[in-house]
Short mmCIF file of C-alpha atoms in Angstrom, two decimals:
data_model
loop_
_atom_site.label_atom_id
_atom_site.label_comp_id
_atom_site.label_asym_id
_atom_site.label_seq_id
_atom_site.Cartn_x
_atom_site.Cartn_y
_atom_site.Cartn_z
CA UNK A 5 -24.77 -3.08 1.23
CA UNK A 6 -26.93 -0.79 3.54
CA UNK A 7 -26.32 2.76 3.99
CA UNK A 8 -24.63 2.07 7.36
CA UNK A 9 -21.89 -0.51 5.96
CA UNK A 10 -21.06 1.75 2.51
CA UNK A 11 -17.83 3.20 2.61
CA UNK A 12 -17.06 6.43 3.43
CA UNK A 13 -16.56 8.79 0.89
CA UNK A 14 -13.13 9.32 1.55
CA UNK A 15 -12.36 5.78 1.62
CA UNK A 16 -13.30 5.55 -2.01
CA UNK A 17 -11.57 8.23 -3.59
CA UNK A 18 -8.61 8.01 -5.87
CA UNK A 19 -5.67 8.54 -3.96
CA UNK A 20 -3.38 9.05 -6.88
CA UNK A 21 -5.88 12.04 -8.01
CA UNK A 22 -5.55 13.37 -4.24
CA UNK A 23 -2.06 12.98 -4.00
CA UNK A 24 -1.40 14.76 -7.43
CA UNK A 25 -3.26 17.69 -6.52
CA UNK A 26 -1.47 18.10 -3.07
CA UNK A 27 1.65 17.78 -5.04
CA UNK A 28 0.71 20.60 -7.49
CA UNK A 29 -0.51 22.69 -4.66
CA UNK A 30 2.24 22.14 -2.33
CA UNK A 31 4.91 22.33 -5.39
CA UNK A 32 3.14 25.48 -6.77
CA UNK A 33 3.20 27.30 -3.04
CA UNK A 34 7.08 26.34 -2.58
CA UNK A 35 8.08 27.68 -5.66
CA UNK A 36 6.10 31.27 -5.40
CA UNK A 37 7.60 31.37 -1.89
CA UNK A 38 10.91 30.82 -3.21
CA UNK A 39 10.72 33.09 -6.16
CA UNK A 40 9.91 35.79 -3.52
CA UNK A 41 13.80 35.80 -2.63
CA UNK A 42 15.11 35.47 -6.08
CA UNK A 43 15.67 31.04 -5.81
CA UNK A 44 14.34 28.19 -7.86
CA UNK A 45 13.41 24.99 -6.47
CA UNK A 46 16.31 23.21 -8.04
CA UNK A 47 18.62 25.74 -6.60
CA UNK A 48 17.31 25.18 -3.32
CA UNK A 49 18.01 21.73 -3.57
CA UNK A 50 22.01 22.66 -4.36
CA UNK A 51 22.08 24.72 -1.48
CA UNK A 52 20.50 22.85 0.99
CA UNK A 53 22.37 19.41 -0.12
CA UNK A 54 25.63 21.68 0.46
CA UNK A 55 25.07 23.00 3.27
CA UNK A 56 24.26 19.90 5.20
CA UNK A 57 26.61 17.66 3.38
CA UNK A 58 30.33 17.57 5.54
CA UNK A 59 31.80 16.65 2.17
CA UNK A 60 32.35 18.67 -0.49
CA UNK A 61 31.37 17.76 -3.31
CA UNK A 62 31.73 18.18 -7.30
CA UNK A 63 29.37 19.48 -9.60
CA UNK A 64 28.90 16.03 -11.34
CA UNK A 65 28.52 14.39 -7.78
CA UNK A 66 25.85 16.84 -6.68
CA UNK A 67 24.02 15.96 -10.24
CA UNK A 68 24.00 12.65 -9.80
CA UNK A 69 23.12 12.89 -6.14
CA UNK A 70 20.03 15.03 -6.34
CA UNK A 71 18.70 14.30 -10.20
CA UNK A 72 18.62 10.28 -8.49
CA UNK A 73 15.88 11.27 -6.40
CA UNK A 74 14.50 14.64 -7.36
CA UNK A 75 12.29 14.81 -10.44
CA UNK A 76 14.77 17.19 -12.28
CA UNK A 77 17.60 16.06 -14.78
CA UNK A 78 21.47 16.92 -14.20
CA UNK A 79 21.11 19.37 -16.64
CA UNK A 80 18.62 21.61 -13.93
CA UNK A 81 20.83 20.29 -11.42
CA UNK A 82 24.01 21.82 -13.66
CA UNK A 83 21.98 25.17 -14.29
CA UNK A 84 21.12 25.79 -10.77
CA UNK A 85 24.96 25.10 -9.90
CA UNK A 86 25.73 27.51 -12.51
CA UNK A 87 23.67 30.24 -11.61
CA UNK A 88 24.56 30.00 -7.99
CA UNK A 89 27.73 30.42 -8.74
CA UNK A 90 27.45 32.89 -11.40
CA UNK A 91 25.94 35.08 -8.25
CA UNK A 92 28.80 34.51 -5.59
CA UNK A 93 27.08 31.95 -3.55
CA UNK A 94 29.17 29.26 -4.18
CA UNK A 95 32.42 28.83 -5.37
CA UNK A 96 34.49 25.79 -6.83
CA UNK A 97 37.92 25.04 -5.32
CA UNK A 98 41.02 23.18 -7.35
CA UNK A 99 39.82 19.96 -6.80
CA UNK A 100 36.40 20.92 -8.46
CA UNK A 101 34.47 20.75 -5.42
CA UNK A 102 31.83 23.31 -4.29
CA UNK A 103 31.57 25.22 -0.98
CA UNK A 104 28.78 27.79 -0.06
CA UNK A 105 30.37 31.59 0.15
CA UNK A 106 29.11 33.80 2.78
CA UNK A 107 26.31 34.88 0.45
CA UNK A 108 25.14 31.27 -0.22
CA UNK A 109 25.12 30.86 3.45
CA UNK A 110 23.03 34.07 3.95
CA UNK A 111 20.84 33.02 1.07
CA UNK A 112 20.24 29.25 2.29
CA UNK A 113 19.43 31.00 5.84
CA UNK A 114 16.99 33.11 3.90
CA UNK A 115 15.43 29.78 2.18
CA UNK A 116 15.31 27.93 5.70
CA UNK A 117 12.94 30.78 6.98
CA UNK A 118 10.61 30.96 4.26
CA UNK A 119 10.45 27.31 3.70
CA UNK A 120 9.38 26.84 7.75
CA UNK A 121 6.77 29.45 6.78
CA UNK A 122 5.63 27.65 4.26
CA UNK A 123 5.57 24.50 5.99
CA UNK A 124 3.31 26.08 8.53
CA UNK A 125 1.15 27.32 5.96
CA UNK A 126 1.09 24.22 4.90
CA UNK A 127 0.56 22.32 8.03
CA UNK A 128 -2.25 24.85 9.84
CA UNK A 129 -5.41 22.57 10.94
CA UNK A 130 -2.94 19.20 10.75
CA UNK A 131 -2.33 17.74 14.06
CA UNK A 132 1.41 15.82 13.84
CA UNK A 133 0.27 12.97 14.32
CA UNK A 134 -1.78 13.06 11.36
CA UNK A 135 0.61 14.31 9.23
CA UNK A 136 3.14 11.17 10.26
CA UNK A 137 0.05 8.84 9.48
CA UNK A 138 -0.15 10.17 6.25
CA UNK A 139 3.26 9.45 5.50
CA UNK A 140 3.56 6.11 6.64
CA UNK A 141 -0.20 5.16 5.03
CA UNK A 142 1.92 6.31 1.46
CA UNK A 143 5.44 4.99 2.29
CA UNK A 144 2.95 1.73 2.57
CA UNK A 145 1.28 2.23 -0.67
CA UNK A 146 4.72 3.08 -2.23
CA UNK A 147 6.47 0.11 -1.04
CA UNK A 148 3.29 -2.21 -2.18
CA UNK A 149 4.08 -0.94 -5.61
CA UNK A 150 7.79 -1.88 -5.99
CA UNK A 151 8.87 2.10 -5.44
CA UNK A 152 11.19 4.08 -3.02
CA UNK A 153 9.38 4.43 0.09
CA UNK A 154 12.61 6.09 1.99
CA UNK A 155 13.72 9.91 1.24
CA UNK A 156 16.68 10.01 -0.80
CA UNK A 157 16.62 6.00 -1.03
#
């Protein structure tokens, strides 16, 4: 092989080492943003799943849902729900279904405008169109191994 046909070096790195390290960093920045306005990643997840979901829901349902695809047992799922509810920011009606109060609205509002901070902190230097290559180049590599290459699939 001659210098001019060698791979570049990027081409021959590991990309599960790269892709582990983004995930720490990016997991590590989301949290510390978060913890800034008193949440936990798992109790972001509650919220946000709430908020957008038409349906309410029960605790069990929202444990299943989210500790299916989020790399957290029902038992963080249960604590989060617990502690958000322990605060006033969601309640549970007679049918054992949750519903954001007022305050969990406010506070989800609060999460949404930290979390696009973040994702612009995130994103700075990374033209769109990059970042949706880099999705579908590891929704490929996911797929090729037998694993869920859809969000919430």
């Amino acid at each position: 092989m001659t210098p001019a046909s060698a791979p570049s070096s990027s081409t021959v790195q590991p990309v599960g080492y790269w892709t582990w390290v983004a995930h720490q960093a990016v997991v590590r920045h989301l949290r510390g943003a978060l913890a800034g306005i008193d949440l936990t990643q798992p109790q972001w997840w509650v919220l946000k799943d709430i908020a957008a979901d038409p349906a309410p829901r029960t605790r069990a349902e929202f444990q299943g849902r989210l500790a299916a695809h989020l790399d957290a047992g029902p038992e963080v799922i249960g604590r989060a729900v617990d502690t958000l509810t322990a605060r006033g920011w969601l309640t549970v009606d007679g049918a054992g279904k949750l519903h954001l109060t007022q305050a969990g609205r406010a506070a989800t509002g609060r999460a949404v405008d930290v979390l696009a901070r973040v994702r612009a902190e995130i994103h700075e230097g990374v033209p769109e169109e990059d970042y949706a290559t880099t999705l579908d180049v590891l929704r490929r590599m996911i797929r090729n191994l037998g694993g869920p290459a859809d969000l919430h699939s």
